[in-house]
Amino acid sequence: MREDENKKNGLNKIAKAYIHKLALMLFYAMLFIACQKQEDSGQNRESKGIILGFSQIGAESAWRTCNTRSVRDAAAAAGIQLLFSNAEQKQENQIKAIRSFIAYQVDVIAFVPIVSSGWENVLEEAKEARIPVLVCDRKINIKNDDLYVGYIGTDSTEEGRLAAKFLLKKFEGHKASERPIRIVELSGTEGSSAAIERSAGFRECIENQSGFEIIYSASGDFLRSKGYELMRTLPFDFTEMDALFSHNDGMTLGALDAMKEKGVNPGKDIIIVSIDAEQAAIDALKRGDVNCVIECNPKQGPDIMNLARHLARGESIPRIINMTEQVFYEWDDLSDIPARGY
Ligand code: GYE
């Protein structure tokens, strides 16, 4: 009897200890969630009332669509009121939008300059209105650097260098004595920093290399349709070229369509290097239609909102922030590349 009693009391003690421990864990979990909510609302509270005017170029590529989605989603998550304008590929629409943001007296202006020149006047007006301006994705070329507070985007010059270095490696051992490796370049929007810098970075690495020659270069405006058209109407036969350097995947996909129509085997007959790393280009890389894809990261929304929060509080921000990016080579293990989301 006594033995059973003791056993029962012992079990009761263990049960009580467990229940006590469980209650304590539950309490701390509730406390953490409450703090987390507090912190979130704290973050949102910090952002509450911030109005960000954002002028976007348009929707010319899958990259751009993802860039827009990233900005919109990040503003909503941060509780920042977003005045969003789509310029439909026209600089004058961007200038009008920035003027409307000034009139509305937003806290911060952010914009993706479709081309790098022609911004001085409207940025002077923003400065007079004491509204900080953040340049996103593409760069501007102005004398008076204090007309904007910072830049967040990608290093297009480095992307061009990486494309050239891939071709140098791919054609390693090619005898300069033989005819040169003949390269066609599909460049992006004329006057855009992305196109200017990708071309410059590419030439910096390849022009002084004997055995390589850029035989044709034309702007496809970052559009798939123009990439197709340019490759379909080349002033020479596909057999006259060895490699394609395309400034974005949209134009590359158009070029692939044109090549396949002519019975060309892309990735074999013509070596192809492309920039952006949208899903369709990664799929083409996996199929062997493309040989190298250089990532240009469009998911800049969260960083833009963090910077807007600092600027709205009158705090300084770094002058240049480059997104982290990688390169996908045909010789890599491509099996576990996560879905690109664009
Ligand atoms: O490569 C292209 C988009 O500005 C870096 O613009 C961006 C470029 C990108 O249309 O797909």
mmCIF file of C-alpha atoms and ligand atoms in Angstrom:
data_model
loop_
_atom_site.group_PDB
_atom_site.id
_atom_site.type_symbol
_atom_site.label_atom_id
_atom_site.label_comp_id
_atom_site.label_asym_id
_atom_site.label_seq_id
_atom_site.Cartn_x
_atom_site.Cartn_y
_atom_site.Cartn_z
ATOM 1 C CA MET A 1 0.000 0.000 0.000
ATOM 2 C CA ARG A 2 2.662 2.476 1.195
ATOM 3 C CA GLU A 3 4.767 1.640 -1.867
ATOM 4 C CA ASP A 4 1.825 2.460 -4.189
ATOM 5 C CA GLU A 5 1.232 5.697 -2.272
ATOM 6 C CA ASN A 6 4.873 6.751 -2.691
ATOM 7 C CA LYS A 7 4.810 5.883 -6.389
ATOM 8 C CA LYS A 8 1.627 7.921 -6.872
ATOM 9 C CA ASN A 9 3.112 10.938 -5.026
ATOM 10 C CA GLY A 10 6.299 10.660 -7.128
ATOM 11 C CA LEU A 11 4.306 10.655 -10.364
ATOM 12 C CA ASN A 12 2.325 13.648 -9.166
ATOM 13 C CA LYS A 13 5.549 15.564 -8.488
ATOM 14 C CA ILE A 14 6.937 14.780 -11.994
ATOM 15 C CA ALA A 15 3.622 15.742 -13.604
ATOM 16 C CA LYS A 16 3.571 19.013 -11.672
ATOM 17 C CA ALA A 17 7.143 19.791 -12.731
ATOM 18 C CA TYR A 18 6.296 19.156 -16.404
ATOM 19 C CA ILE A 19 3.153 21.289 -16.255
ATOM 20 C CA HIS A 20 5.144 24.085 -14.578
ATOM 21 C CA LYS A 21 7.877 23.886 -17.276
ATOM 22 C CA LEU A 22 5.250 23.817 -20.032
ATOM 23 C CA ALA A 23 3.455 26.840 -18.573
ATOM 24 C CA LEU A 24 6.764 28.712 -18.399
ATOM 25 C CA MET A 25 7.603 27.865 -22.043
ATOM 26 C CA LEU A 26 4.131 28.985 -23.088
ATOM 27 C CA PHE A 27 4.558 32.266 -21.211
ATOM 28 C CA TYR A 28 7.924 32.996 -22.848
ATOM 29 C CA ALA A 29 6.511 32.090 -26.272
ATOM 30 C CA MET A 30 3.591 34.503 -25.775
ATOM 31 C CA LEU A 31 6.019 37.160 -24.546
ATOM 32 C CA PHE A 32 8.214 36.695 -27.644
ATOM 33 C CA ILE A 33 5.257 36.913 -30.028
ATOM 34 C CA ALA A 34 3.994 40.028 -28.268
ATOM 35 C CA CYS A 35 7.455 41.636 -28.513
ATOM 36 C CA GLN A 36 7.744 40.591 -32.137
ATOM 37 C CA LYS A 37 4.376 42.165 -32.865
ATOM 38 C CA GLN A 38 5.475 45.215 -30.919
ATOM 39 C CA GLU A 39 8.708 45.346 -32.891
ATOM 40 C CA ASP A 40 6.849 44.886 -36.196
ATOM 41 C CA SER A 41 4.371 47.526 -35.292
ATOM 42 C CA GLY A 42 7.353 49.493 -34.060
ATOM 43 C CA GLN A 43 8.918 49.134 -37.503
ATOM 44 C CA ASN A 44 5.631 49.957 -39.187
ATOM 45 C CA ARG A 45 5.020 52.697 -36.669
ATOM 46 C CA GLU A 46 8.416 54.119 -37.609
ATOM 47 C CA SER A 47 7.395 53.927 -41.279
ATOM 48 C CA LYS A 48 3.840 55.029 -40.602
ATOM 49 C CA GLY A 49 3.188 58.308 -42.290
ATOM 50 C CA ILE A 50 6.240 58.047 -44.580
ATOM 51 C CA ILE A 51 5.256 58.845 -48.154
ATOM 52 C CA LEU A 52 7.625 57.613 -50.872
ATOM 53 C CA GLY A 53 7.263 58.781 -54.470
ATOM 54 C CA PHE A 54 8.636 56.120 -56.828
ATOM 55 C CA SER A 55 9.070 56.633 -60.592
ATOM 56 C CA GLN A 56 9.522 53.345 -62.446
ATOM 57 C CA ILE A 57 10.609 53.023 -66.100
ATOM 58 C CA GLY A 58 7.864 50.714 -67.322
ATOM 59 C CA ALA A 59 7.496 46.955 -67.837
ATOM 60 C CA GLU A 60 9.960 46.177 -70.650
ATOM 61 C CA SER A 61 11.255 42.899 -69.227
ATOM 62 C CA ALA A 62 10.588 40.173 -66.668
ATOM 63 C CA TRP A 63 13.388 41.763 -64.676
ATOM 64 C CA ARG A 64 11.553 45.099 -64.536
ATOM 65 C CA THR A 65 8.267 43.470 -63.576
ATOM 66 C CA CYS A 66 10.008 41.728 -60.689
ATOM 67 C CA ASN A 67 11.709 44.991 -59.686
ATOM 68 C CA THR A 68 8.302 46.698 -59.517
ATOM 69 C CA ARG A 69 6.754 43.826 -57.548
ATOM 70 C CA SER A 70 9.638 43.959 -55.079
ATOM 71 C CA VAL A 71 9.147 47.699 -54.501
ATOM 72 C CA ARG A 72 5.379 47.448 -54.107
ATOM 73 C CA ASP A 73 5.524 44.435 -51.762
ATOM 74 C CA ALA A 74 8.289 45.939 -49.632
ATOM 75 C CA ALA A 75 6.419 49.257 -49.255
ATOM 76 C CA ALA A 76 3.279 47.411 -48.128
ATOM 77 C CA ALA A 77 5.273 45.270 -45.673
ATOM 78 C CA ALA A 78 7.008 48.354 -44.271
ATOM 79 C CA GLY A 79 3.795 50.360 -43.940
ATOM 80 C CA ILE A 80 5.201 53.046 -46.240
ATOM 81 C CA GLN A 81 2.672 54.899 -48.392
ATOM 82 C CA LEU A 82 3.860 54.439 -52.002
ATOM 83 C CA LEU A 83 2.998 56.869 -54.789
ATOM 84 C CA PHE A 84 3.980 54.730 -57.781
ATOM 85 C CA SER A 85 4.319 56.038 -61.329
ATOM 86 C CA ASN A 86 4.967 53.941 -64.466
ATOM 87 C CA ALA A 87 6.704 56.132 -67.068
ATOM 88 C CA GLU A 88 6.018 53.758 -69.961
ATOM 89 C CA GLN A 89 9.616 54.113 -71.202
ATOM 90 C CA LYS A 90 9.477 57.931 -71.457
ATOM 91 C CA GLN A 91 11.884 60.185 -69.568
ATOM 92 C CA GLU A 92 9.437 63.098 -69.794
ATOM 93 C CA ASN A 93 6.892 61.023 -67.884
ATOM 94 C CA GLN A 94 9.462 60.401 -65.160
ATOM 95 C CA ILE A 95 10.201 64.128 -64.900
ATOM 96 C CA LYS A 96 6.457 64.878 -64.664
ATOM 97 C CA ALA A 97 6.059 62.213 -61.966
ATOM 98 C CA ILE A 98 8.955 63.610 -59.911
ATOM 99 C CA ARG A 99 7.409 67.091 -60.176
ATOM 100 C CA SER A 100 4.111 65.696 -58.916
ATOM 101 C CA PHE A 101 5.896 64.051 -55.978
ATOM 102 C CA ILE A 102 7.437 67.455 -55.154
ATOM 103 C CA ALA A 103 4.042 69.144 -55.329
ATOM 104 C CA TYR A 104 2.618 66.446 -53.087
ATOM 105 C CA GLN A 105 5.537 67.090 -50.691
ATOM 106 C CA VAL A 106 6.441 63.416 -50.304
ATOM 107 C CA ASP A 107 9.076 62.563 -47.699
ATOM 108 C CA VAL A 108 11.414 60.785 -50.125
ATOM 109 C CA ILE A 109 11.676 60.440 -53.920
ATOM 110 C CA ALA A 110 13.154 57.320 -55.511
ATOM 111 C CA PHE A 111 13.436 56.739 -59.250
ATOM 112 C CA VAL A 112 14.960 54.448 -61.859
ATOM 113 C CA PRO A 113 16.471 56.815 -64.456
ATOM 114 C CA ILE A 114 15.643 55.340 -67.876
ATOM 115 C CA VAL A 115 18.679 57.161 -69.281
ATOM 116 C CA SER A 116 21.624 58.672 -67.422
ATOM 117 C CA SER A 117 21.375 62.311 -68.623
ATOM 118 C CA GLY A 118 18.769 65.104 -68.484
ATOM 119 C CA TRP A 119 17.925 65.096 -64.766
ATOM 120 C CA GLU A 120 19.586 68.278 -63.463
ATOM 121 C CA ASN A 121 16.563 70.621 -63.573
ATOM 122 C CA VAL A 122 14.031 68.389 -61.874
ATOM 123 C CA LEU A 123 16.566 67.305 -59.249
ATOM 124 C CA GLU A 124 17.338 70.968 -58.543
ATOM 125 C CA GLU A 125 13.600 71.440 -57.902
ATOM 126 C CA ALA A 126 13.577 68.460 -55.505
ATOM 127 C CA LYS A 127 16.586 69.929 -53.707
ATOM 128 C CA GLU A 128 14.878 73.305 -53.367
ATOM 129 C CA ALA A 129 11.870 71.481 -51.903
ATOM 130 C CA ARG A 130 14.307 69.744 -49.514
ATOM 131 C CA ILE A 131 13.148 66.275 -50.561
ATOM 132 C CA PRO A 132 15.923 63.644 -50.577
ATOM 133 C CA VAL A 133 16.259 61.697 -53.847
ATOM 134 C CA LEU A 134 17.382 58.055 -54.067
ATOM 135 C CA VAL A 135 18.554 56.767 -57.470
ATOM 136 C CA CYS A 136 17.659 53.090 -58.027
ATOM 137 C CA ASP A 137 18.862 50.385 -60.436
ATOM 138 C CA ARG A 138 20.318 52.602 -63.165
ATOM 139 C CA LYS A 139 22.691 55.515 -62.609
ATOM 140 C CA ILE A 140 22.584 59.186 -63.571
ATOM 141 C CA ASN A 141 25.437 61.225 -64.977
ATOM 142 C CA ILE A 142 25.340 64.741 -63.493
ATOM 143 C CA LYS A 143 27.991 67.296 -62.471
ATOM 144 C CA ASN A 144 26.350 68.330 -59.219
ATOM 145 C CA ASP A 145 26.480 65.104 -57.235
ATOM 146 C CA ASP A 146 24.652 66.507 -54.241
ATOM 147 C CA LEU A 147 21.403 66.512 -56.208
ATOM 148 C CA TYR A 148 20.785 62.955 -54.987
ATOM 149 C CA VAL A 149 21.678 61.275 -51.707
ATOM 150 C CA GLY A 150 22.570 57.782 -52.838
ATOM 151 C CA TYR A 151 22.372 54.935 -55.372
ATOM 152 C CA ILE A 152 21.202 51.368 -54.902
ATOM 153 C CA GLY A 153 21.423 48.912 -57.775
ATOM 154 C CA THR A 154 23.840 46.712 -59.660
ATOM 155 C CA ASP A 155 27.389 47.132 -60.946
ATOM 156 C CA SER A 156 26.727 47.016 -64.686
ATOM 157 C CA THR A 157 30.386 47.539 -65.578
ATOM 158 C CA GLU A 158 31.337 44.436 -63.608
ATOM 159 C CA GLU A 159 28.540 42.502 -65.304
ATOM 160 C CA GLY A 160 30.104 43.430 -68.662
ATOM 161 C CA ARG A 161 33.549 42.344 -67.470
ATOM 162 C CA LEU A 162 32.177 38.996 -66.270
ATOM 163 C CA ALA A 163 30.592 38.379 -69.671
ATOM 164 C CA ALA A 164 33.910 39.039 -71.417
ATOM 165 C CA LYS A 165 35.855 36.873 -68.971
ATOM 166 C CA PHE A 166 33.472 33.986 -69.624
ATOM 167 C CA LEU A 167 34.093 34.175 -73.382
ATOM 168 C CA LEU A 168 37.863 34.408 -72.833
ATOM 169 C CA LYS A 169 37.672 31.246 -70.744
ATOM 170 C CA LYS A 170 35.269 29.469 -73.105
ATOM 171 C CA PHE A 171 37.561 30.088 -76.097
ATOM 172 C CA GLU A 172 40.783 29.528 -74.140
ATOM 173 C CA GLY A 173 43.367 27.928 -76.422
ATOM 174 C CA HIS A 174 41.807 29.455 -79.537
ATOM 175 C CA LYS A 175 44.767 30.204 -81.791
ATOM 176 C CA ALA A 176 44.998 33.926 -82.483
ATOM 177 C CA SER A 177 46.589 32.920 -85.795
ATOM 178 C CA GLU A 178 43.219 31.527 -86.888
ATOM 179 C CA ARG A 179 40.455 33.935 -87.716
ATOM 180 C CA PRO A 180 39.307 35.895 -84.598
ATOM 181 C CA ILE A 181 36.331 34.882 -82.462
ATOM 182 C CA ARG A 182 33.567 37.037 -83.959
ATOM 183 C CA ILE A 183 31.193 38.495 -81.370
ATOM 184 C CA VAL A 184 27.749 40.060 -81.834
ATOM 185 C CA GLU A 185 26.490 42.385 -79.078
ATOM 186 C CA LEU A 186 22.817 43.092 -78.376
ATOM 187 C CA SER A 187 22.916 46.175 -76.164
ATOM 188 C CA GLY A 188 20.219 47.619 -73.921
ATOM 189 C CA THR A 189 18.387 50.960 -74.023
ATOM 190 C CA GLU A 190 20.601 53.587 -75.646
ATOM 191 C CA GLY A 191 21.823 56.118 -73.112
ATOM 192 C CA SER A 192 20.975 53.935 -70.118
ATOM 193 C CA SER A 193 23.766 53.387 -67.602
ATOM 194 C CA ALA A 194 23.111 49.631 -67.758
ATOM 195 C CA ALA A 195 23.854 49.533 -71.505
ATOM 196 C CA ILE A 196 26.713 52.042 -71.403
ATOM 197 C CA GLU A 197 28.461 50.291 -68.532
ATOM 198 C CA ARG A 198 27.888 46.713 -69.724
ATOM 199 C CA SER A 199 29.413 47.630 -73.072
ATOM 200 C CA ALA A 200 32.317 49.417 -71.402
ATOM 201 C CA GLY A 201 33.059 46.586 -68.976
ATOM 202 C CA PHE A 202 32.901 44.036 -71.797
ATOM 203 C CA ARG A 203 35.259 45.997 -74.059
ATOM 204 C CA GLU A 204 37.655 46.717 -71.191
ATOM 205 C CA CYS A 205 38.342 42.979 -70.979
ATOM 206 C CA ILE A 206 38.048 41.819 -74.537
ATOM 207 C CA GLU A 207 39.172 44.584 -76.869
ATOM 208 C CA ASN A 208 42.842 44.239 -76.030
ATOM 209 C CA GLN A 209 42.677 40.469 -76.449
ATOM 210 C CA SER A 210 43.996 39.366 -79.832
ATOM 211 C CA GLY A 211 41.796 36.774 -81.402
ATOM 212 C CA PHE A 212 38.477 38.420 -80.398
ATOM 213 C CA GLU A 213 36.503 40.908 -82.451
ATOM 214 C CA ILE A 214 33.101 42.574 -81.926
ATOM 215 C CA ILE A 215 31.774 42.433 -85.485
ATOM 216 C CA TYR A 216 28.298 43.889 -84.832
ATOM 217 C CA SER A 217 26.538 45.786 -82.049
ATOM 218 C CA ALA A 218 22.994 47.117 -81.979
ATOM 219 C CA SER A 219 20.487 48.198 -79.311
ATOM 220 C CA GLY A 220 17.555 45.909 -78.706
ATOM 221 C CA ASP A 221 16.251 48.262 -75.983
ATOM 222 C CA PHE A 222 16.110 45.353 -73.495
ATOM 223 C CA LEU A 223 13.099 44.031 -75.437
ATOM 224 C CA ARG A 224 12.603 40.398 -76.492
ATOM 225 C CA SER A 225 10.862 41.491 -79.703
ATOM 226 C CA LYS A 226 13.794 43.686 -80.731
ATOM 227 C CA GLY A 227 16.313 41.000 -79.844
ATOM 228 C CA TYR A 228 14.444 38.660 -82.179
ATOM 229 C CA GLU A 229 14.187 41.257 -84.956
ATOM 230 C CA LEU A 230 17.871 42.210 -84.800
ATOM 231 C CA MET A 231 19.031 38.583 -84.944
ATOM 232 C CA ARG A 232 16.582 37.715 -87.706
ATOM 233 C CA THR A 233 17.864 40.561 -89.855
ATOM 234 C CA LEU A 234 21.625 40.417 -89.202
ATOM 235 C CA PRO A 235 23.573 41.809 -92.194
ATOM 236 C CA PHE A 236 25.446 38.496 -92.405
ATOM 237 C CA ASP A 237 24.785 34.791 -92.006
ATOM 238 C CA PHE A 238 24.788 33.157 -88.560
ATOM 239 C CA THR A 239 27.791 31.097 -89.709
ATOM 240 C CA GLU A 240 29.755 34.391 -89.707
ATOM 241 C CA MET A 241 29.486 34.723 -85.894
ATOM 242 C CA ASP A 242 30.865 32.657 -83.032
ATOM 243 C CA ALA A 243 29.409 34.302 -79.916
ATOM 244 C CA LEU A 244 26.558 36.514 -78.711
ATOM 245 C CA PHE A 245 26.861 38.942 -75.773
ATOM 246 C CA SER A 246 23.338 40.084 -74.851
ATOM 247 C CA HIS A 247 22.712 42.798 -72.261
ATOM 248 C CA ASN A 248 19.570 41.125 -70.955
ATOM 249 C CA ASP A 249 17.750 37.807 -71.020
ATOM 250 C CA GLY A 250 14.698 39.228 -72.776
ATOM 251 C CA MET A 251 16.738 40.041 -75.879
ATOM 252 C CA THR A 252 18.556 36.704 -75.559
ATOM 253 C CA LEU A 253 15.260 34.808 -75.638
ATOM 254 C CA GLY A 254 14.297 36.710 -78.783
ATOM 255 C CA ALA A 255 17.664 35.873 -80.311
ATOM 256 C CA LEU A 256 17.175 32.168 -79.516
ATOM 257 C CA ASP A 257 13.849 32.231 -81.383
ATOM 258 C CA ALA A 258 15.539 33.746 -84.448
ATOM 259 C CA MET A 259 18.437 31.271 -84.353
ATOM 260 C CA LYS A 260 16.163 28.255 -84.048
ATOM 261 C CA GLU A 261 14.074 29.474 -86.987
ATOM 262 C CA LYS A 262 17.265 29.343 -89.089
ATOM 263 C CA GLY A 263 18.241 25.884 -87.845
ATOM 264 C CA VAL A 264 21.102 27.220 -85.719
ATOM 265 C CA ASN A 265 21.994 25.226 -82.600
ATOM 266 C CA PRO A 266 22.373 27.946 -79.915
ATOM 267 C CA GLY A 267 24.893 27.200 -77.187
ATOM 268 C CA LYS A 268 26.846 25.021 -79.604
ATOM 269 C CA ASP A 269 27.062 26.694 -83.021
ATOM 270 C CA ILE A 270 26.975 30.093 -81.284
ATOM 271 C CA ILE A 271 28.186 30.616 -77.692
ATOM 272 C CA ILE A 272 25.806 32.845 -75.722
ATOM 273 C CA VAL A 273 26.323 34.922 -72.564
ATOM 274 C CA SER A 274 23.375 36.858 -71.100
ATOM 275 C CA ILE A 275 22.623 39.129 -68.131
ATOM 276 C CA ASP A 276 19.717 39.175 -65.632
ATOM 277 C CA ALA A 277 19.229 35.476 -64.681
ATOM 278 C CA GLU A 278 15.458 35.364 -65.096
ATOM 279 C CA GLN A 279 13.953 31.883 -64.900
ATOM 280 C CA ALA A 280 13.585 31.437 -68.661
ATOM 281 C CA ALA A 281 17.297 32.127 -69.135
ATOM 282 C CA ILE A 282 18.277 29.683 -66.395
ATOM 283 C CA ASP A 283 16.061 27.079 -68.075
ATOM 284 C CA ALA A 284 17.825 27.810 -71.396
ATOM 285 C CA LEU A 285 21.180 27.411 -69.618
ATOM 286 C CA LYS A 286 20.069 24.031 -68.282
ATOM 287 C CA ARG A 287 18.974 23.001 -71.809
ATOM 288 C CA GLY A 288 22.367 24.034 -73.188
ATOM 289 C CA ASP A 289 20.915 26.799 -75.379
ATOM 290 C CA VAL A 290 22.819 29.426 -73.380
ATOM 291 C CA ASN A 291 26.322 29.021 -71.930
ATOM 292 C CA CYS A 292 26.549 31.636 -69.170
ATOM 293 C CA VAL A 293 23.977 33.752 -67.291
ATOM 294 C CA ILE A 294 25.077 36.661 -65.119
ATOM 295 C CA GLU A 295 22.677 37.645 -62.343
ATOM 296 C CA CYS A 296 21.437 41.210 -62.095
ATOM 297 C CA ASN A 297 19.344 41.325 -58.906
ATOM 298 C CA PRO A 298 15.925 43.065 -59.294
ATOM 299 C CA LYS A 299 14.736 42.433 -55.725
ATOM 300 C CA GLN A 300 15.729 45.857 -54.428
ATOM 301 C CA GLY A 301 12.432 46.719 -52.677
ATOM 302 C CA PRO A 302 13.325 45.917 -49.044
ATOM 303 C CA ASP A 303 16.635 47.812 -49.254
ATOM 304 C CA ILE A 304 14.911 50.791 -50.868
ATOM 305 C CA MET A 305 12.357 50.917 -48.028
ATOM 306 C CA ASN A 306 15.086 50.725 -45.369
ATOM 307 C CA LEU A 307 16.918 53.589 -47.059
ATOM 308 C CA ALA A 308 13.670 55.586 -47.365
ATOM 309 C CA ARG A 309 13.070 55.127 -43.635
ATOM 310 C CA HIS A 310 16.528 56.514 -42.816
ATOM 311 C CA LEU A 311 16.086 59.425 -45.213
ATOM 312 C CA ALA A 312 12.635 60.278 -43.828
ATOM 313 C CA ARG A 313 14.274 60.521 -40.407
ATOM 314 C CA GLY A 314 16.880 62.896 -41.834
ATOM 315 C CA GLU A 315 19.635 60.306 -41.469
ATOM 316 C CA SER A 316 22.469 59.842 -43.974
ATOM 317 C CA ILE A 317 22.828 56.672 -46.089
ATOM 318 C CA PRO A 318 25.743 55.069 -47.962
ATOM 319 C CA ARG A 319 26.453 56.750 -51.315
ATOM 320 C CA ILE A 320 26.462 53.504 -53.324
ATOM 321 C CA ILE A 321 24.903 50.150 -52.455
ATOM 322 C CA ASN A 322 25.405 47.311 -54.961
ATOM 323 C CA MET A 323 23.139 44.274 -54.782
ATOM 324 C CA THR A 324 24.744 40.865 -54.249
ATOM 325 C CA GLU A 325 24.869 38.880 -57.479
ATOM 326 C CA GLN A 326 26.270 35.630 -58.855
ATOM 327 C CA VAL A 327 27.182 34.041 -62.181
ATOM 328 C CA PHE A 328 25.740 30.775 -63.518
ATOM 329 C CA TYR A 329 28.208 28.929 -65.789
ATOM 330 C CA GLU A 330 27.387 25.970 -68.045
ATOM 331 C CA TRP A 331 30.017 23.945 -66.200
ATOM 332 C CA ASP A 332 28.356 24.512 -62.769
ATOM 333 C CA ASP A 333 26.022 22.035 -61.057
ATOM 334 C CA LEU A 334 22.767 23.651 -62.216
ATOM 335 C CA SER A 335 20.452 21.110 -60.598
ATOM 336 C CA ASP A 336 19.735 23.004 -57.366
ATOM 337 C CA ILE A 337 19.263 26.598 -58.556
ATOM 338 C CA PRO A 338 16.248 27.886 -56.563
ATOM 339 C CA ALA A 339 13.252 29.261 -58.504
ATOM 340 C CA ARG A 340 14.201 32.752 -59.646
ATOM 341 C CA GLY A 341 10.872 34.457 -59.043
ATOM 342 C CA TYR A 342 11.101 36.413 -62.322
HETATM 343 O O1 GYE B 1 19.054 44.217 -67.176
HETATM 344 C C1 GYE B 1 16.821 44.706 -67.973
HETATM 345 C C2 GYE B 1 15.848 45.807 -67.622
HETATM 346 O O2 GYE B 1 18.123 48.394 -65.607
HETATM 347 C C3 GYE B 1 19.621 46.613 -64.979
HETATM 348 O O3 GYE B 1 16.705 46.923 -67.326
HETATM 349 C C4 GYE B 1 18.238 46.989 -65.512
HETATM 350 C C5 GYE B 1 17.973 46.410 -66.869
HETATM 351 C C6 GYE B 1 17.856 44.879 -66.917
HETATM 352 O O4 GYE B 1 14.951 46.043 -68.620
HETATM 353 O O5 GYE B 1 16.200 43.443 -68.046
#
